[in-house]
PDB file of C-alpha atoms in Angstrom:
ATOM      1  CA  GLY A   1     -34.146 -19.873  10.372  1.00  0.00           C
ATOM      2  CA  GLN A   2     -32.604 -17.315  12.657  1.00  0.00           C
ATOM      3  CA  GLN A   3     -32.716 -13.690  11.588  1.00  0.00           C
ATOM      4  CA  LEU A   4     -30.715 -10.704  12.728  1.00  0.00           C
ATOM      5  CA  ASN A   5     -32.048  -7.174  12.665  1.00  0.00           C
ATOM      6  CA  GLN A   6     -29.163  -4.746  12.321  1.00  0.00           C
ATOM      7  CA  SER A   7     -29.650  -1.005  12.707  1.00  0.00           C
ATOM      8  CA  PRO A   8     -29.278   1.572  11.546  1.00  0.00           C
ATOM      9  CA  GLN A   9     -29.083   0.645   7.867  1.00  0.00           C
ATOM     10  CA  SER A  10     -26.809   3.609   7.136  1.00  0.00           C
ATOM     11  CA  MET A  11     -25.133   6.448   8.975  1.00  0.00           C
ATOM     12  CA  PHE A  12     -23.670   9.741   7.827  1.00  0.00           C
ATOM     13  CA  ILE A  13     -21.493  11.335  10.475  1.00  0.00           C
ATOM     14  CA  GLN A  14     -18.881  13.992  10.890  1.00  0.00           C
ATOM     15  CA  GLU A  15     -15.270  13.056  11.512  1.00  0.00           C
ATOM     16  CA  GLY A  16     -14.657  12.920  15.270  1.00  0.00           C
ATOM     17  CA  GLU A  17     -18.157  11.847  16.192  1.00  0.00           C
ATOM     18  CA  ASP A  18     -18.958   8.623  18.009  1.00  0.00           C
ATOM     19  CA  VAL A  19     -20.956   5.877  16.293  1.00  0.00           C
ATOM     20  CA  SER A  20     -23.246   3.246  17.709  1.00  0.00           C
ATOM     21  CA  MET A  21     -24.915   0.335  15.907  1.00  0.00           C
ATOM     22  CA  ASN A  22     -26.688  -2.749  17.138  1.00  0.00           C
ATOM     23  CA  CYS A  23     -28.080  -6.137  16.257  1.00  0.00           C
ATOM     24  CA  THR A  24     -31.035  -7.921  17.737  1.00  0.00           C
ATOM     25  CA  SER A  25     -32.299 -11.436  17.262  1.00  0.00           C
ATOM     26  CA  SER A  26     -35.466 -13.328  18.105  1.00  0.00           C
ATOM     27  CA  SER A  27     -33.357 -16.266  19.257  1.00  0.00           C
ATOM     28  CA  ILE A  28     -30.200 -16.619  21.338  1.00  0.00           C
ATOM     29  CA  PHE A  29     -26.654 -16.932  20.107  1.00  0.00           C
ATOM     30  CA  ASN A  30     -23.565 -18.306  21.816  1.00  0.00           C
ATOM     31  CA  THR A  31     -21.174 -16.048  19.928  1.00  0.00           C
ATOM     32  CA  TRP A  32     -21.466 -12.562  18.471  1.00  0.00           C
ATOM     33  CA  LEU A  33     -19.062 -11.278  15.853  1.00  0.00           C
ATOM     34  CA  TRP A  34     -18.572  -7.866  14.256  1.00  0.00           C
ATOM     35  CA  TYR A  35     -17.002  -7.493  10.814  1.00  0.00           C
ATOM     36  CA  LYS A  36     -16.031  -4.575   8.591  1.00  0.00           C
ATOM     37  CA  GLN A  37     -16.112  -4.784   4.805  1.00  0.00           C
ATOM     38  CA  ASP A  38     -14.281  -2.333   2.595  1.00  0.00           C
ATOM     39  CA  PRO A  39     -15.393  -1.892  -1.050  1.00  0.00           C
ATOM     40  CA  GLY A  40     -14.290  -4.768  -3.256  1.00  0.00           C
ATOM     41  CA  GLU A  41     -13.011  -6.886  -0.388  1.00  0.00           C
ATOM     42  CA  GLY A  42     -14.146  -9.587   1.933  1.00  0.00           C
ATOM     43  CA  PRO A  43     -15.285  -8.905   5.513  1.00  0.00           C
ATOM     44  CA  VAL A  44     -12.610  -8.645   8.177  1.00  0.00           C
ATOM     45  CA  LEU A  45     -13.254  -9.617  11.762  1.00  0.00           C
ATOM     46  CA  LEU A  46     -13.163  -6.713  14.241  1.00  0.00           C
ATOM     47  CA  ILE A  47     -14.356  -8.168  17.513  1.00  0.00           C
ATOM     48  CA  ALA A  48     -15.564 -11.545  18.718  1.00  0.00           C
ATOM     49  CA  LEU A  49     -17.721 -11.970  21.852  1.00  0.00           C
ATOM     50  CA  TYR A  50     -18.133 -15.349  23.517  1.00  0.00           C
ATOM     51  CA  LYS A  51     -19.919 -14.693  26.810  1.00  0.00           C
ATOM     52  CA  ALA A  52     -23.175 -12.994  27.736  1.00  0.00           C
ATOM     53  CA  GLY A  53     -22.461  -9.567  29.238  1.00  0.00           C
ATOM     54  CA  GLU A  54     -18.927  -9.489  27.831  1.00  0.00           C
ATOM     55  CA  LEU A  55     -17.601  -6.060  26.912  1.00  0.00           C
ATOM     56  CA  THR A  56     -14.594  -6.075  24.605  1.00  0.00           C
ATOM     57  CA  SER A  57     -12.519  -3.266  23.102  1.00  0.00           C
ATOM     58  CA  ASN A  58     -10.258  -3.160  20.067  1.00  0.00           C
ATOM     59  CA  GLY A  59      -8.685   0.294  19.842  1.00  0.00           C
ATOM     60  CA  ARG A  60     -11.502   2.794  19.256  1.00  0.00           C
ATOM     61  CA  LEU A  61     -14.034  -0.030  18.895  1.00  0.00           C
ATOM     62  CA  THR A  62     -16.079  -1.433  21.757  1.00  0.00           C
ATOM     63  CA  ALA A  63     -18.632  -4.215  21.503  1.00  0.00           C
ATOM     64  CA  GLN A  64     -20.889  -5.913  24.022  1.00  0.00           C
ATOM     65  CA  PHE A  65     -22.644  -9.261  24.119  1.00  0.00           C
ATOM     66  CA  GLY A  66     -26.127  -8.629  25.511  1.00  0.00           C
ATOM     67  CA  ILE A  67     -27.183 -10.286  28.762  1.00  0.00           C
ATOM     68  CA  THR A  68     -30.174 -11.901  27.091  1.00  0.00           C
ATOM     69  CA  ARG A  69     -27.843 -13.327  24.384  1.00  0.00           C
ATOM     70  CA  LYS A  70     -30.234 -11.893  21.804  1.00  0.00           C
ATOM     71  CA  ASP A  71     -28.437  -8.665  21.062  1.00  0.00           C
ATOM     72  CA  SER A  72     -25.095  -6.960  20.631  1.00  0.00           C
ATOM     73  CA  PHE A  73     -23.864  -3.458  19.977  1.00  0.00           C
ATOM     74  CA  LEU A  74     -20.755  -1.924  18.447  1.00  0.00           C
ATOM     75  CA  ASN A  75     -19.462   1.546  19.300  1.00  0.00           C
ATOM     76  CA  ILE A  76     -16.797   3.464  17.410  1.00  0.00           C
ATOM     77  CA  SER A  77     -15.328   6.451  19.192  1.00  0.00           C
ATOM     78  CA  ALA A  78     -13.825   9.523  17.540  1.00  0.00           C
ATOM     79  CA  SER A  79     -14.521   8.354  13.983  1.00  0.00           C
ATOM     80  CA  ILE A  80     -11.970   8.929  11.229  1.00  0.00           C
ATOM     81  CA  PRO A  81     -12.350   8.809   7.421  1.00  0.00           C
ATOM     82  CA  SER A  82     -10.928   5.265   7.187  1.00  0.00           C
ATOM     83  CA  ASP A  83     -13.812   4.001   9.321  1.00  0.00           C
ATOM     84  CA  VAL A  84     -15.934   4.235   6.172  1.00  0.00           C
ATOM     85  CA  GLY A  85     -17.341   0.871   5.134  1.00  0.00           C
ATOM     86  CA  ILE A  86     -20.054  -1.637   5.848  1.00  0.00           C
ATOM     87  CA  TYR A  87     -20.235  -3.143   9.317  1.00  0.00           C
ATOM     88  CA  PHE A  88     -21.833  -6.521   9.795  1.00  0.00           C
ATOM     89  CA  CYS A  89     -22.875  -8.308  12.908  1.00  0.00           C
ATOM     90  CA  ALA A  90     -23.014 -12.084  12.926  1.00  0.00           C
ATOM     91  CA  GLY A  91     -24.359 -14.563  15.424  1.00  0.00           C
ATOM     92  CA  GLN A  92     -23.336 -18.157  15.930  1.00  0.00           C
ATOM     93  CA  LEU A  93     -25.341 -20.791  17.724  1.00  0.00           C
ATOM     94  CA  GLY A  94     -23.692 -23.939  18.908  1.00  0.00           C
ATOM     95  CA  THR A  95     -20.170 -25.021  18.065  1.00  0.00           C
ATOM     96  CA  ASN A  96     -20.271 -24.550  14.323  1.00  0.00           C
ATOM     97  CA  ALA A  97     -18.003 -21.654  13.498  1.00  0.00           C
ATOM     98  CA  GLY A  98     -18.901 -21.201   9.867  1.00  0.00           C
ATOM     99  CA  LYS A  99     -22.660 -21.421  10.332  1.00  0.00           C
ATOM    100  CA  SER A 100     -22.967 -17.779  11.140  1.00  0.00           C
ATOM    101  CA  THR A 101     -26.099 -15.733  10.578  1.00  0.00           C
ATOM    102  CA  PHE A 102     -25.266 -12.255   9.303  1.00  0.00           C
ATOM    103  CA  GLY A 103     -27.139  -8.992   9.686  1.00  0.00           C
ATOM    104  CA  ASP A 104     -27.782  -6.903   6.581  1.00  0.00           C
ATOM    105  CA  GLY A 105     -25.043  -4.406   7.474  1.00  0.00           C
ATOM    106  CA  THR A 106     -24.688  -0.786   8.516  1.00  0.00           C
ATOM    107  CA  THR A 107     -23.103   1.462   5.892  1.00  0.00           C
ATOM    108  CA  LEU A 108     -20.985   4.140   7.552  1.00  0.00           C
ATOM    109  CA  THR A 109     -20.003   7.361   5.802  1.00  0.00           C
ATOM    110  CA  VAL A 110     -17.641   9.733   7.577  1.00  0.00           C
ATOM    111  CA  LYS A 111     -17.445  13.308   6.337  1.00  0.00           C
ATOM    112  CA  PRO A 112     -14.074  15.023   6.910  1.00  0.00           C
TER     113      PRO A 112
ATOM    114  CA  ASN B   1       1.166 -15.650   3.099  1.00  0.00           C
ATOM    115  CA  ALA B   2      -1.835 -16.097   0.774  1.00  0.00           C
ATOM    116  CA  GLY B   3      -4.624 -16.849   3.279  1.00  0.00           C
ATOM    117  CA  VAL B   4      -7.875 -17.576   1.442  1.00  0.00           C
ATOM    118  CA  THR B   5      -7.570 -17.329  -2.357  1.00  0.00           C
ATOM    119  CA  GLN B   6     -10.551 -17.253  -4.680  1.00  0.00           C
ATOM    120  CA  THR B   7     -10.620 -17.454  -8.453  1.00  0.00           C
ATOM    121  CA  PRO B   8     -11.858 -16.034 -10.720  1.00  0.00           C
ATOM    122  CA  LYS B   9     -12.323 -12.501  -9.410  1.00  0.00           C
ATOM    123  CA  PHE B  10     -14.911 -11.659 -12.095  1.00  0.00           C
ATOM    124  CA  GLN B  11     -17.003 -13.887 -14.358  1.00  0.00           C
ATOM    125  CA  VAL B  12     -19.889 -13.423 -16.750  1.00  0.00           C
ATOM    126  CA  LEU B  13     -21.986 -16.487 -17.570  1.00  0.00           C
ATOM    127  CA  LYS B  14     -24.887 -17.154 -19.859  1.00  0.00           C
ATOM    128  CA  THR B  15     -28.039 -18.693 -18.402  1.00  0.00           C
ATOM    129  CA  GLY B  16     -27.687 -22.470 -18.307  1.00  0.00           C
ATOM    130  CA  GLN B  17     -23.903 -22.551 -18.337  1.00  0.00           C
ATOM    131  CA  SER B  18     -22.013 -24.288 -15.563  1.00  0.00           C
ATOM    132  CA  MET B  19     -18.868 -23.171 -13.858  1.00  0.00           C
ATOM    133  CA  THR B  20     -16.722 -23.706 -10.793  1.00  0.00           C
ATOM    134  CA  LEU B  21     -15.519 -21.069  -8.368  1.00  0.00           C
ATOM    135  CA  GLN B  22     -12.218 -22.124  -6.858  1.00  0.00           C
ATOM    136  CA  CYS B  23     -11.227 -21.574  -3.245  1.00  0.00           C
ATOM    137  CA  ALA B  24      -7.957 -22.513  -1.593  1.00  0.00           C
ATOM    138  CA  GLN B  25      -6.517 -21.801   1.852  1.00  0.00           C
ATOM    139  CA  ASP B  26      -2.960 -22.372   2.979  1.00  0.00           C
ATOM    140  CA  MET B  27      -3.562 -22.064   6.732  1.00  0.00           C
ATOM    141  CA  ASN B  28      -4.448 -25.736   7.326  1.00  0.00           C
ATOM    142  CA  HIS B  29      -7.882 -24.680   8.462  1.00  0.00           C
ATOM    143  CA  GLU B  30     -10.370 -27.387   9.238  1.00  0.00           C
ATOM    144  CA  TYR B  31     -13.476 -25.422   8.421  1.00  0.00           C
ATOM    145  CA  MET B  32     -14.420 -23.875   5.059  1.00  0.00           C
ATOM    146  CA  SER B  33     -17.602 -22.312   3.763  1.00  0.00           C
ATOM    147  CA  TRP B  34     -19.148 -20.411   0.867  1.00  0.00           C
ATOM    148  CA  TYR B  35     -21.385 -17.349   1.231  1.00  0.00           C
ATOM    149  CA  ARG B  36     -23.159 -15.177  -1.256  1.00  0.00           C
ATOM    150  CA  GLN B  37     -23.758 -11.483  -0.785  1.00  0.00           C
ATOM    151  CA  ASP B  38     -26.482  -9.604  -2.606  1.00  0.00           C
ATOM    152  CA  PRO B  39     -26.810  -5.805  -2.744  1.00  0.00           C
ATOM    153  CA  GLY B  40     -27.878  -4.317   0.586  1.00  0.00           C
ATOM    154  CA  MET B  41     -27.828  -7.660   2.305  1.00  0.00           C
ATOM    155  CA  GLY B  42     -25.586  -9.580   4.566  1.00  0.00           C
ATOM    156  CA  LEU B  43     -23.887 -12.816   3.739  1.00  0.00           C
ATOM    157  CA  ARG B  44     -25.931 -15.969   3.350  1.00  0.00           C
ATOM    158  CA  LEU B  45     -24.363 -19.377   3.824  1.00  0.00           C
ATOM    159  CA  ILE B  46     -24.521 -21.661   0.771  1.00  0.00           C
ATOM    160  CA  HIS B  47     -22.513 -24.742   1.792  1.00  0.00           C
ATOM    161  CA  TYR B  48     -19.906 -25.542   4.386  1.00  0.00           C
ATOM    162  CA  SER B  49     -17.396 -28.231   5.273  1.00  0.00           C
ATOM    163  CA  VAL B  50     -16.075 -29.236   8.696  1.00  0.00           C
ATOM    164  CA  GLY B  51     -13.211 -31.218   7.201  1.00  0.00           C
ATOM    165  CA  ALA B  52     -11.987 -33.144   4.163  1.00  0.00           C
ATOM    166  CA  GLY B  53     -14.671 -35.429   2.835  1.00  0.00           C
ATOM    167  CA  ILE B  54     -17.477 -33.778   4.818  1.00  0.00           C
ATOM    168  CA  THR B  55     -19.863 -31.163   3.422  1.00  0.00           C
ATOM    169  CA  ASP B  56     -23.292 -29.882   4.423  1.00  0.00           C
ATOM    170  CA  GLN B  57     -25.916 -27.445   3.240  1.00  0.00           C
ATOM    171  CA  GLY B  58     -26.298 -23.914   4.485  1.00  0.00           C
ATOM    172  CA  GLU B  59     -29.166 -21.509   4.188  1.00  0.00           C
ATOM    173  CA  VAL B  60     -29.340 -21.211   0.382  1.00  0.00           C
ATOM    174  CA  PRO B  61     -27.852 -24.400  -1.173  1.00  0.00           C
ATOM    175  CA  ASN B  62     -30.131 -24.834  -4.205  1.00  0.00           C
ATOM    176  CA  GLY B  63     -28.325 -24.650  -7.540  1.00  0.00           C
ATOM    177  CA  TYR B  64     -24.863 -25.203  -6.026  1.00  0.00           C
ATOM    178  CA  ASN B  65     -22.660 -28.216  -5.359  1.00  0.00           C
ATOM    179  CA  VAL B  66     -19.457 -28.489  -3.318  1.00  0.00           C
ATOM    180  CA  SER B  67     -16.827 -31.080  -2.554  1.00  0.00           C
ATOM    181  CA  ARG B  68     -13.900 -31.195  -0.149  1.00  0.00           C
ATOM    182  CA  SER B  69     -11.373 -33.760  -1.324  1.00  0.00           C
ATOM    183  CA  THR B  70      -8.473 -31.995   0.414  1.00  0.00           C
ATOM    184  CA  THR B  71      -8.112 -29.747   3.436  1.00  0.00           C
ATOM    185  CA  GLU B  72      -6.883 -26.897   1.234  1.00  0.00           C
ATOM    186  CA  ASP B  73      -9.524 -26.755  -1.509  1.00  0.00           C
ATOM    187  CA  PHE B  74     -13.271 -26.171  -1.450  1.00  0.00           C
ATOM    188  CA  PRO B  75     -14.682 -25.507  -4.947  1.00  0.00           C
ATOM    189  CA  LEU B  76     -18.226 -24.274  -5.504  1.00  0.00           C
ATOM    190  CA  ARG B  77     -20.024 -25.487  -8.642  1.00  0.00           C
ATOM    191  CA  LEU B  78     -22.908 -23.800 -10.330  1.00  0.00           C
ATOM    192  CA  LEU B  79     -24.714 -26.544 -12.176  1.00  0.00           C
ATOM    193  CA  SER B  80     -26.924 -24.505 -14.522  1.00  0.00           C
ATOM    194  CA  ALA B  81     -26.479 -20.794 -13.951  1.00  0.00           C
ATOM    195  CA  ALA B  82     -29.544 -18.597 -13.507  1.00  0.00           C
ATOM    196  CA  PRO B  83     -29.839 -14.787 -13.333  1.00  0.00           C
ATOM    197  CA  SER B  84     -30.837 -15.150  -9.660  1.00  0.00           C
ATOM    198  CA  GLN B  85     -27.324 -16.406  -8.993  1.00  0.00           C
ATOM    199  CA  THR B  86     -25.816 -13.056  -9.956  1.00  0.00           C
ATOM    200  CA  SER B  87     -24.038 -12.140  -6.740  1.00  0.00           C
ATOM    201  CA  VAL B  88     -20.718 -11.750  -5.009  1.00  0.00           C
ATOM    202  CA  TYR B  89     -19.425 -15.021  -3.655  1.00  0.00           C
ATOM    203  CA  PHE B  90     -17.104 -15.266  -0.648  1.00  0.00           C
ATOM    204  CA  CYS B  91     -15.170 -18.277   0.469  1.00  0.00           C
ATOM    205  CA  ALA B  92     -14.193 -18.423   4.132  1.00  0.00           C
ATOM    206  CA  SER B  93     -12.136 -20.643   6.407  1.00  0.00           C
ATOM    207  CA  SER B  94     -11.763 -21.096  10.148  1.00  0.00           C
ATOM    208  CA  PRO B  95      -9.052 -22.891  12.152  1.00  0.00           C
ATOM    209  CA  THR B  96     -11.485 -25.236  13.846  1.00  0.00           C
ATOM    210  CA  ARG B  97     -15.194 -25.773  13.807  1.00  0.00           C
ATOM    211  CA  TRP B  98     -15.373 -24.104  17.244  1.00  0.00           C
ATOM    212  CA  GLU B  99     -13.353 -21.034  16.366  1.00  0.00           C
ATOM    213  CA  GLY B 100     -15.290 -17.858  15.813  1.00  0.00           C
ATOM    214  CA  THR B 101     -12.569 -16.194  13.752  1.00  0.00           C
ATOM    215  CA  ILE B 102     -13.522 -16.638  10.128  1.00  0.00           C
ATOM    216  CA  TYR B 103     -11.139 -15.503   7.397  1.00  0.00           C
ATOM    217  CA  PHE B 104     -12.730 -14.398   4.140  1.00  0.00           C
ATOM    218  CA  GLY B 105     -11.364 -14.374   0.601  1.00  0.00           C
ATOM    219  CA  GLU B 106     -11.605 -11.263  -1.507  1.00  0.00           C
ATOM    220  CA  GLY B 107     -14.743 -12.332  -3.309  1.00  0.00           C
ATOM    221  CA  SER B 108     -15.788 -13.466  -6.789  1.00  0.00           C
ATOM    222  CA  TRP B 109     -18.174 -11.234  -8.737  1.00  0.00           C
ATOM    223  CA  LEU B 110     -20.490 -13.365 -10.854  1.00  0.00           C
ATOM    224  CA  THR B 111     -22.969 -12.035 -13.379  1.00  0.00           C
ATOM    225  CA  VAL B 112     -25.436 -14.346 -15.135  1.00  0.00           C
ATOM    226  CA  VAL B 113     -27.054 -12.908 -18.250  1.00  0.00           C
TER     227      VAL B 113
END
């Protein structure tokens, strides 16, 4: 099956710093999604990307759908303590929304 | 405005016992699915349903059964629990099969001893 390589696995940053994480795949996807998971809760969708080359922002978050359709990145600018959590990328192939392949997550720690 | 509701939140089972994790959504979503999340890993799809009466296997279906008799409910059954099924289980729903926005429940923590 398809696999996603998400990196880095974890990040320890200072409040105010910018963050960048990415996902790569050996096969193409039609949709890339980025989720955030807080402790004890389910993942919450941050950004959805539907077109190769698409660059989308949601507040301090910016994500891009790679031109090759095999990668995506997520940037967080001016991090704040509430950005702490696990960030997951997910790729979808075809028209099946729930058949997403998830990366293993990037755990973000923000030091005040 | 409940969204996706899962019960129970926590459960401890003995090896060989069976149980059902309940999932209900009140958003009239067509698409529902079950994932499991193991420590340090992403979510892996167990089973999914594109509508009432239709179910299909995901990436890791062995040891689990599902049914979708109504649009609202999508229960996950563990037939004979094994320690390898110790995990956090998430139910999710999506408005249509083509919609990328998936809404997750809060999770069910299952321990099999």
